Short mmCIF file of C-alpha atoms in Angstrom, two decimals:
data_model
loop_
_atom_site.label_atom_id
_atom_site.label_comp_id
_atom_site.label_asym_id
_atom_site.label_seq_id
_atom_site.Cartn_x
_atom_site.Cartn_y
_atom_site.Cartn_z
CA MET G 39 0.03 -0.10 -0.03
CA THR G 40 1.42 3.34 -1.01
CA GLY G 41 0.81 6.64 1.02
CA SER G 42 -1.76 7.72 -1.86
CA GLU G 43 -3.52 4.39 -1.46
CA ALA G 44 -3.62 4.62 2.13
CA ILE G 45 -5.26 7.97 1.89
CA ALA G 46 -7.75 6.61 -0.70
CA TYR G 47 -8.63 3.96 1.63
CA LEU G 48 -9.41 6.41 4.42
CA GLU G 49 -11.66 8.37 1.94
CA THR G 50 -13.71 5.19 1.33
CA PHE G 51 -15.36 5.94 4.63
CA ALA G 52 -17.80 8.78 5.59
CA ASN G 53 -15.62 11.93 5.43
CA TYR G 54 -17.75 14.88 7.01
CA GLU G 55 -15.04 17.44 6.16
CA ARG G 56 -15.94 17.02 2.41
CA ASN G 57 -19.57 16.14 2.43
CA THR G 58 -22.41 17.17 4.49
CA ALA G 59 -22.33 15.77 7.82
CA PRO G 60 -25.32 14.18 9.61
CA THR G 61 -27.01 15.22 12.75
CA TYR G 62 -24.49 15.58 15.68
CA THR G 63 -25.81 12.86 17.82
CA SER G 64 -24.25 9.67 19.47
CA ALA G 65 -25.65 7.46 16.88
CA ASN G 66 -23.73 9.10 14.23
CA TYR G 67 -20.75 10.09 16.03
CA ASN G 68 -20.17 6.98 18.15
CA LEU G 69 -17.51 7.08 20.66
CA GLU G 70 -17.99 3.44 21.69
CA ARG G 71 -16.89 2.32 18.28
CA VAL G 72 -13.69 4.71 18.51
CA ARG G 73 -12.98 3.25 21.92
CA LEU G 74 -13.38 -0.33 20.76
CA LEU G 75 -11.16 0.27 17.63
CA CYS G 76 -8.37 1.71 19.85
CA ARG G 77 -8.57 -1.36 22.22
CA ARG G 78 -8.22 -3.56 19.33
CA LEU G 79 -5.15 -1.57 18.33
CA GLY G 80 -3.78 -2.18 21.94
CA SER G 81 -4.78 1.24 23.47
CA PRO G 82 -1.84 3.18 21.66
CA ALA G 83 -2.91 6.55 23.27
CA GLU G 84 -2.34 5.12 26.77
CA SER G 85 1.54 5.04 25.72
CA PHE G 86 1.94 8.72 25.83
CA ALA G 87 0.71 11.66 27.81
CA SER G 88 -1.45 14.43 26.02
CA VAL G 89 -2.89 17.85 26.06
CA HIS G 90 -6.30 18.01 24.49
CA VAL G 91 -7.48 21.32 22.86
CA ALA G 92 -10.98 22.43 21.61
CA GLY G 93 -12.69 25.60 20.71
CA THR G 94 -13.95 27.75 17.93
CA LYS G 95 -11.16 30.25 17.32
CA GLY G 96 -7.49 29.63 17.73
CA LYS G 97 -7.28 26.16 18.85
CA GLY G 98 -5.32 25.21 15.91
CA SER G 99 -2.79 28.12 16.69
CA ILE G 100 -2.62 27.18 20.42
CA ALA G 101 -2.16 23.43 19.49
CA ALA G 102 0.82 24.64 17.42
CA MET G 103 2.33 26.88 20.07
CA LEU G 104 2.10 24.05 22.73
CA ASP G 105 3.93 21.73 20.21
CA SER G 106 6.45 24.37 19.63
CA ILE G 107 7.00 25.05 23.23
CA LEU G 108 7.10 21.36 24.41
CA ARG G 109 9.50 20.40 21.58
CA GLN G 110 12.00 22.98 23.19
CA THR G 111 12.37 20.88 26.13
CA GLY G 112 13.80 17.92 24.43
CA ARG G 113 10.84 15.70 24.74
CA ARG G 114 9.53 13.59 21.85
CA VAL G 115 6.28 15.38 20.94
CA GLY G 116 3.40 14.67 18.67
CA LEU G 117 0.89 17.08 17.06
CA PHE G 118 -2.53 15.93 15.60
CA THR G 119 -4.53 18.72 13.87
CA SER G 120 -7.19 19.19 11.25
CA PRO G 121 -7.84 20.05 8.56
CA HIS G 122 -4.59 20.04 6.41
CA LEU G 123 -3.57 22.83 4.12
CA HIS G 124 -1.97 20.98 1.18
CA HIS G 125 -1.25 17.31 2.26
CA PHE G 126 -3.07 14.87 4.50
CA HIS G 127 0.62 14.04 6.01
CA GLU G 128 0.41 17.58 7.63
CA ARG G 129 -2.19 16.39 10.16
CA ILE G 130 0.03 13.94 11.88
CA ARG G 131 3.53 15.16 13.11
CA VAL G 132 6.28 13.92 15.35
CA GLU G 133 9.07 16.48 16.30
CA GLY G 134 7.59 18.84 13.79
CA VAL G 135 8.16 16.33 10.97
CA CYS G 136 4.98 15.06 8.86
CA ILE G 137 4.23 11.52 8.97
CA GLY G 138 5.86 9.82 5.89
CA ASP G 139 4.26 7.67 3.21
CA SER G 140 5.66 4.32 4.38
CA GLU G 141 4.65 5.21 8.03
CA LEU G 142 1.32 6.23 7.00
CA SER G 143 0.74 3.08 4.87
CA ALA G 144 1.73 0.85 7.85
CA ALA G 145 -0.35 2.69 10.42
CA VAL G 146 -3.43 2.85 7.99
CA ALA G 147 -2.93 -1.05 7.34
CA GLU G 148 -2.90 -1.75 11.17
CA VAL G 149 -6.00 0.38 11.67
CA GLY G 150 -7.84 -0.96 8.76
CA ARG G 151 -7.57 -4.52 10.07
CA ALA G 152 -8.92 -3.29 13.25
CA ALA G 153 -11.66 -1.35 11.76
CA SER G 154 -12.84 -4.56 9.92
CA TRP G 155 -12.96 -6.43 13.20
CA VAL G 156 -15.07 -3.67 14.66
CA HIS G 157 -17.54 -3.57 11.82
CA ALA G 158 -17.88 -7.44 11.82
CA THR G 159 -18.15 -7.73 15.52
CA TYR G 160 -20.32 -4.77 16.39
CA PRO G 161 -22.17 -3.84 13.36
CA GLU G 162 -25.12 -2.17 15.51
CA LEU G 163 -22.35 0.65 16.19
CA GLY G 164 -22.36 1.75 12.66
CA ARG G 165 -19.26 2.15 10.40
CA LEU G 166 -16.34 4.30 11.51
CA THR G 167 -15.69 7.60 9.82
CA THR G 168 -12.69 9.01 7.93
CA PHE G 169 -11.81 11.18 10.83
CA GLU G 170 -12.18 8.44 13.33
CA LEU G 171 -9.89 6.37 11.24
CA THR G 172 -7.39 9.18 11.09
CA THR G 173 -7.35 9.86 14.55
CA ALA G 174 -6.37 6.17 15.38
CA VAL G 175 -3.79 6.41 12.67
CA ALA G 176 -2.33 9.23 14.46
CA PHE G 177 -2.36 7.44 18.00
CA VAL G 178 -0.59 4.33 16.18
CA HIS G 179 1.96 6.46 14.68
CA PHE G 180 2.82 8.43 17.86
CA ALA G 181 2.94 4.98 19.85
CA ARG G 182 5.37 3.52 17.28
CA CYS G 183 7.54 6.63 17.37
CA GLY G 184 7.68 6.41 21.14
CA ILE G 185 6.51 10.00 21.67
CA GLU G 186 6.24 11.19 25.26
CA LEU G 187 3.62 13.97 24.84
CA ALA G 188 0.80 14.58 22.18
CA VAL G 189 -0.92 17.72 21.58
CA ILE G 190 -4.31 16.81 20.10
CA GLU G 191 -6.78 19.22 18.61
CA THR G 192 -10.33 18.13 18.34
CA GLY G 193 -11.97 18.06 14.81
CA LEU G 194 -15.65 19.09 15.53
CA GLY G 195 -17.21 20.05 18.70
CA GLY G 196 -15.60 17.90 21.41
CA ARG G 197 -18.10 15.83 23.38
CA LEU G 198 -18.65 13.40 20.54
CA ASP G 199 -15.28 14.07 18.74
CA ALA G 200 -13.17 10.86 18.02
CA THR G 201 -10.27 12.57 20.09
CA ASN G 202 -12.14 12.59 23.20
CA VAL G 203 -11.19 9.02 23.92
CA VAL G 204 -8.05 10.31 25.44
CA THR G 205 -7.55 11.26 29.00
CA PRO G 206 -4.99 14.18 28.87
CA LEU G 207 -3.04 15.79 31.50
CA VAL G 208 -4.60 19.26 30.61
CA THR G 209 -7.68 20.31 28.66
CA VAL G 210 -7.63 23.54 26.77
CA LEU G 211 -10.53 25.56 25.49
CA SER G 212 -9.93 28.39 23.19
CA SER G 213 -12.34 31.06 22.37
CA ILE G 214 -15.90 29.99 21.81
CA SER G 215 -18.28 31.67 19.21
CA ARG G 216 -20.92 30.72 16.71
CA ASP G 217 -19.78 28.11 14.13
CA HIS G 218 -21.05 24.76 12.78
CA VAL G 219 -24.39 25.75 14.13
CA GLU G 220 -26.07 23.03 12.18
CA TRP G 221 -24.54 20.44 14.26
CA LEU G 222 -23.54 22.05 17.54
CA GLY G 223 -26.42 24.25 18.15
CA ALA G 224 -27.47 27.74 17.25
CA THR G 225 -26.63 29.36 20.62
CA ILE G 226 -23.23 30.01 22.38
CA ASP G 227 -24.42 28.07 25.43
CA LEU G 228 -25.23 24.99 23.40
CA ILE G 229 -21.97 25.07 21.28
CA ALA G 230 -20.18 25.67 24.65
CA ARG G 231 -21.73 22.68 26.14
CA GLU G 232 -20.40 20.58 23.37
CA LYS G 233 -16.87 21.93 23.42
CA ALA G 234 -16.87 21.55 27.24
CA GLY G 235 -17.54 17.77 26.79
CA ILE G 236 -14.02 17.08 26.61
CA ILE G 237 -13.45 18.07 30.14
CA LYS G 238 -12.35 14.88 32.08
CA PRO G 239 -12.82 14.15 35.72
CA GLY G 240 -10.02 15.59 37.73
CA VAL G 241 -8.15 16.85 34.71
CA PRO G 242 -7.11 20.57 35.13
CA THR G 243 -8.72 22.90 32.43
CA VAL G 244 -7.46 26.08 30.95
CA SER G 245 -10.07 28.36 29.21
CA ALA G 246 -9.71 31.29 27.10
CA PRO G 247 -11.82 34.35 28.03
CA GLN G 248 -15.35 33.32 27.00
CA PRO G 249 -18.69 34.91 26.60
CA PRO G 250 -20.78 34.66 29.99
CA GLU G 251 -23.04 32.05 28.78
CA ALA G 252 -19.98 29.76 27.34
CA LEU G 253 -18.31 30.55 30.65
CA ALA G 254 -21.28 29.25 32.50
CA GLU G 255 -21.43 25.99 30.66
CA ILE G 256 -17.66 25.43 31.04
CA ARG G 257 -17.90 26.24 34.91
CA ALA G 258 -20.94 23.70 35.23
CA ALA G 259 -19.06 21.01 33.27
CA SER G 260 -15.81 21.43 35.53
CA SER G 261 -17.74 21.45 38.84
CA GLU G 262 -19.61 18.37 37.77
CA ARG G 263 -16.23 16.61 36.86
CA ASP G 264 -14.34 17.91 39.76
CA ALA G 265 -11.82 19.29 37.14
CA PRO G 266 -9.91 22.47 38.50
CA LEU G 267 -10.64 25.34 35.97
CA THR G 268 -8.27 28.19 35.20
CA VAL G 269 -10.01 31.08 33.18
CA MET G 270 -7.86 33.65 31.35
CA GLY G 271 -8.50 37.21 32.66
CA LEU G 272 -9.91 35.79 36.03
CA ASP G 273 -7.35 33.64 37.26
CA VAL G 274 -4.44 34.35 35.02
CA ARG G 275 -3.47 37.97 33.88
CA TRP G 276 -1.98 38.91 30.58
CA GLN G 277 -0.90 42.04 28.93
CA GLU G 278 -0.08 42.27 25.12
CA ARG G 279 1.72 45.15 23.39
CA LEU G 280 2.68 45.69 19.72
CA THR G 281 6.49 46.45 19.09
CA GLU G 282 8.37 46.94 15.95
CA ALA G 283 9.54 43.27 16.02
CA GLY G 284 5.90 41.83 16.55
CA TRP G 285 3.61 41.19 19.32
CA ARG G 286 4.79 40.61 22.82
CA VAL G 287 2.86 39.36 26.06
CA ASP G 288 3.29 39.29 29.61
CA VAL G 289 1.69 36.46 31.42
CA SER G 290 1.26 35.95 35.39
CA ALA G 291 -0.80 33.98 37.79
CA ASP G 292 -0.18 33.19 41.54
CA GLY G 293 3.21 31.36 41.79
CA TRP G 294 4.31 32.17 38.37
CA HIS G 295 5.11 34.84 35.68
CA HIS G 296 6.73 35.50 32.22
CA GLU G 297 7.48 38.89 30.87
CA ASP G 298 7.98 40.21 27.40
CA LEU G 299 7.42 36.96 25.56
CA PRO G 300 7.89 37.13 21.69
CA VAL G 301 4.83 35.71 19.91
CA GLY G 302 5.73 34.11 16.57
CA LEU G 303 2.30 34.56 15.00
CA TYR G 304 0.87 37.92 14.20
CA GLY G 305 -2.15 39.58 15.86
CA ARG G 306 -3.58 40.77 19.13
CA HIS G 307 -5.60 37.56 19.12
CA GLN G 308 -2.34 35.42 18.83
CA ALA G 309 -1.00 37.11 21.89
CA LEU G 310 -3.90 35.93 23.76
CA ASN G 311 -3.41 32.41 22.17
CA ALA G 312 0.15 32.64 23.47
CA ALA G 313 -0.93 33.44 26.91
CA VAL G 314 -3.28 30.45 26.95
CA ALA G 315 -0.52 27.93 25.70
CA VAL G 316 1.68 29.38 28.43
CA THR G 317 -0.97 28.89 31.02
CA ALA G 318 -1.40 25.32 29.71
CA THR G 319 2.11 24.74 29.89
CA GLU G 320 2.37 25.97 33.40
CA THR G 321 -0.52 23.72 34.24
CA LEU G 322 1.52 20.68 33.25
CA ARG G 323 3.62 21.36 36.22
CA THR G 324 0.58 19.66 38.36
CA ALA G 325 1.51 16.46 36.43
CA ARG G 326 5.19 16.96 37.24
CA ILE G 327 6.19 17.84 33.73
CA GLY G 328 8.17 21.11 34.24
CA VAL G 329 8.97 23.35 31.25
CA ALA G 330 11.81 25.96 31.69
CA ALA G 331 11.11 29.39 31.12
CA GLU G 332 13.44 29.45 28.12
CA ALA G 333 11.66 26.70 26.43
CA ILE G 334 8.47 28.79 26.63
CA ARG G 335 10.28 31.77 25.12
CA ALA G 336 11.87 30.01 22.38
CA GLY G 337 8.83 27.83 21.52
CA LEU G 338 6.68 31.05 21.28
CA ALA G 339 9.20 33.01 19.18
CA SER G 340 9.73 29.94 16.66
CA VAL G 341 6.13 28.63 16.14
CA ARG G 342 5.15 28.61 12.50
CA TRP G 343 1.33 27.87 11.36
CA PRO G 344 0.87 28.82 7.90
CA GLY G 345 -2.17 30.34 6.76
CA ARG G 346 -2.83 32.44 9.82
CA PHE G 347 -2.14 36.05 9.11
CA GLU G 348 0.80 34.75 6.91
CA VAL G 349 2.43 37.60 5.03
CA VAL G 350 3.91 36.81 1.57
CA PRO G 351 6.93 38.86 0.86
CA GLY G 352 6.87 40.95 -2.23
CA GLU G 353 4.67 43.52 -4.19
CA PRO G 354 1.89 43.90 -3.84
CA THR G 355 1.74 42.54 -0.16
CA ILE G 356 -0.24 39.67 0.20
CA VAL G 357 -1.86 38.26 3.67
CA LEU G 358 -3.47 34.63 3.70
CA ASP G 359 -5.67 34.18 6.67
CA GLY G 360 -8.23 31.39 7.02
CA ALA G 361 -10.78 33.37 9.02
CA HIS G 362 -14.16 31.60 8.36
CA ASN G 363 -16.64 33.06 10.90
CA PRO G 364 -17.42 36.83 12.05
CA GLU G 365 -15.36 36.87 14.90
CA SER G 366 -12.28 35.59 13.36
CA ALA G 367 -12.86 38.05 10.61
CA ALA G 368 -13.08 40.78 13.08
CA ARG G 369 -9.70 39.74 14.47
CA LEU G 370 -8.24 39.74 10.92
CA ARG G 371 -9.50 43.27 10.41
CA GLU G 372 -7.88 44.27 13.39
CA ALA G 373 -4.55 42.75 12.52
CA LEU G 374 -4.76 44.14 9.07
CA GLY G 375 -5.20 47.71 10.73
CA ASP G 376 -2.36 47.11 13.09
CA ARG G 377 0.17 45.77 10.85
CA PHE G 378 -0.85 48.07 7.65
CA PRO G 379 -2.41 51.24 8.96
CA GLU G 380 -4.19 53.34 6.42
CA ARG G 381 -3.49 50.83 3.64
CA PRO G 382 -6.27 49.83 1.24
CA VAL G 383 -7.15 46.24 1.33
CA MET G 384 -8.28 44.17 -1.76
CA LEU G 385 -10.19 41.07 -0.50
CA VAL G 386 -10.00 37.61 -2.31
CA PHE G 387 -12.99 35.92 -0.63
CA GLY G 388 -14.44 32.48 -0.74
CA THR G 389 -15.95 30.17 1.89
CA SER G 390 -17.92 27.11 2.65
CA ARG G 391 -21.71 26.80 2.52
CA ASP G 392 -22.21 26.18 6.07
CA LYS G 393 -20.35 29.59 6.89
CA ASP G 394 -21.74 33.04 7.49
CA ALA G 395 -20.38 34.81 4.70
CA ALA G 396 -22.52 38.08 5.03
CA GLY G 397 -21.16 38.25 8.65
CA ILE G 398 -17.62 37.73 7.57
CA LEU G 399 -18.02 40.48 4.93
CA VAL G 400 -19.51 42.71 7.37
CA ALA G 401 -16.49 42.36 9.65
CA LEU G 402 -13.98 42.94 6.79
CA GLY G 403 -16.02 45.50 4.92
CA PRO G 404 -14.63 48.60 6.56
CA VAL G 405 -11.03 47.95 5.53
CA ALA G 406 -11.90 46.57 1.87
CA ARG G 407 -11.59 48.87 -1.17
CA GLN G 408 -12.45 45.91 -3.54
CA LEU G 409 -13.77 42.56 -3.35
CA VAL G 410 -12.99 39.32 -5.75
CA VAL G 411 -14.85 36.40 -4.84
CA ALA G 412 -13.75 32.91 -5.68
CA ARG G 413 -14.55 29.33 -5.19
CA SER G 414 -12.12 26.74 -4.13
CA GLY G 415 -12.17 23.02 -5.40
CA HIS G 416 -13.56 22.12 -2.10
CA PRO G 417 -17.01 20.23 -2.53
CA ARG G 418 -18.60 22.26 0.23
CA SER G 419 -17.51 25.74 -1.10
CA THR G 420 -20.04 28.32 -1.87
CA GLU G 421 -21.22 29.01 -5.53
CA LEU G 422 -19.88 32.40 -6.98
CA ALA G 423 -23.43 33.60 -7.66
CA GLU G 424 -24.40 33.31 -4.06
CA LEU G 425 -21.29 34.92 -2.73
CA GLN G 426 -21.82 37.79 -5.35
CA ALA G 427 -25.52 38.06 -4.23
CA VAL G 428 -24.55 38.34 -0.46
CA ALA G 429 -22.07 41.04 -1.33
CA LEU G 430 -24.67 43.05 -3.17
CA GLU G 431 -26.99 42.84 -0.41
CA LEU G 432 -24.33 44.40 1.66
CA GLY G 433 -23.95 47.30 -0.97
CA ILE G 434 -20.81 45.68 -2.26
CA VAL G 435 -20.24 44.99 -6.08
CA ALA G 436 -18.08 42.02 -6.09
CA GLU G 437 -15.74 40.77 -9.12
CA ALA G 438 -16.13 36.98 -9.46
CA ALA G 439 -13.33 34.69 -10.68
CA PRO G 440 -13.61 31.02 -11.49
CA THR G 441 -10.83 29.77 -9.29
CA VAL G 442 -8.80 31.06 -6.39
CA SER G 443 -5.70 31.35 -8.62
CA ALA G 444 -7.54 33.52 -11.11
CA ALA G 445 -8.94 35.62 -8.27
CA LEU G 446 -5.56 36.33 -7.00
CA ALA G 447 -4.21 37.07 -10.46
CA SER G 448 -6.86 39.41 -11.08
CA ALA G 449 -6.22 41.26 -7.54
CA ARG G 450 -2.55 41.26 -8.39
CA GLU G 451 -3.24 42.85 -11.73
CA GLY G 452 -5.49 45.51 -10.25
CA ALA G 453 -3.58 46.38 -7.28
CA ARG G 454 -2.41 49.84 -6.85
CA ALA G 455 0.78 50.95 -5.05
CA GLY G 456 0.44 50.50 -1.35
CA ASP G 457 -2.46 48.10 -1.61
CA VAL G 458 -2.63 44.77 0.55
CA ILE G 459 -4.28 41.74 -0.98
CA CYS G 460 -5.92 39.76 1.73
CA VAL G 461 -7.13 36.14 0.80
CA THR G 462 -9.64 34.68 3.33
CA GLY G 463 -12.87 33.06 4.04
CA SER G 464 -11.47 29.51 4.45
CA LEU G 465 -8.41 27.47 4.77
CA PHE G 466 -9.38 25.73 1.48
CA VAL G 467 -9.17 28.92 -0.19
CA VAL G 468 -5.90 29.90 1.50
CA ALA G 469 -4.38 26.51 0.47
CA GLU G 470 -5.14 27.14 -3.30
CA ALA G 471 -3.78 30.85 -2.95
CA ARG G 472 -0.40 29.28 -1.44
CA ALA G 473 -0.35 26.76 -4.35
CA ALA G 474 -0.82 29.51 -6.81
CA LEU G 475 2.01 31.48 -5.05
CA GLY G 476 4.30 28.49 -5.01
CA ILE G 477 4.79 28.41 -1.41
CA GLU G 478 3.12 25.06 -0.40
CA SER G 479 6.24 23.91 1.26
CA GLU G 480 7.21 27.20 3.01
CA GLY G 481 6.48 28.48 6.61
CA TRP G 482 6.42 25.07 8.44
#
């Protein structure tokens, strides 16, 4: 089995990233079949410690920061994230290195045999999904590599997510807002309840600042499970500032403090994400995993996470950012204003059908002088005519381009001196822009 064949095999199962997902219930997202799969594989996730990260905004960035920090300690660290930008292999990393074809093939073969056993023995549980199998592949690879720690990002929600079979040393909740409302619920409290489903009995939890209704759900879950809760802004203080060299942050709580930490990712929101990652790192001390201050500083400074306010050198300036809901779009607008004050912005925009395109455009509208809409090759991408109609309702006349590459070319051709081209709305759109720019392998 080649690497391509291994991925093709995984794609023969239900892939809810590419196709419309069913109702978010335990019948469709069945953790029992994932537990059985892992037991059949010899419980690989029990061979390493983990940090589990969920949330709406910033969970991938926080996971990347934690991975970068923990690797500075000399420990062997794994990172599991989704979705990928360019290649499936990006989802599963050990010591910063993507899983190789031969490693992927071997792990998929082992997981496939175990999956066949689960399906034959417990048909009433339904068939495993692509993401559930991929999660098991990551666990198998991590165990084979002998990692000590894994940073594991949830896929969708938390309570019923395949990654929720782990019992971590620390649970982390990034900022929660409205997203995936068709599956997780239409209100913040319902969404937060699903995210807080990853909180485990007795396991310390670190939460970013949250809307009151989200924090109430997190507190309730923590109290019910006797899980110590640390909330940024209440239990931990942080102060960010913008310097010529980028963002810096001070983070402190009773018993520890870190001053003037450099943040390798740009934006005020990334300074907060860094503060969350630092707090999670300090919380690991309760599990007797100490991380030196120098490792925290070096890890934050060196973290790389392409497609998140990624500035491409050259003229015109191009910014690539995967903002895909109104709240993340507002953070993008703020970052554009901080980094490129008073400079006009040309938006190249495309998004998925389940996203709030109007809300995203409202958030970005104040800084945009021109809009080019595009459709990525992803099957869930929004039709061009629909994007143009949404823009027109907001009083914006949008140019349409058949592909992201064509939209980027049009924006570059029409750019004036000083313009900033911002490609956003979806990581799938950002991925195609990176490919068009020839930078697929850069920034990792």
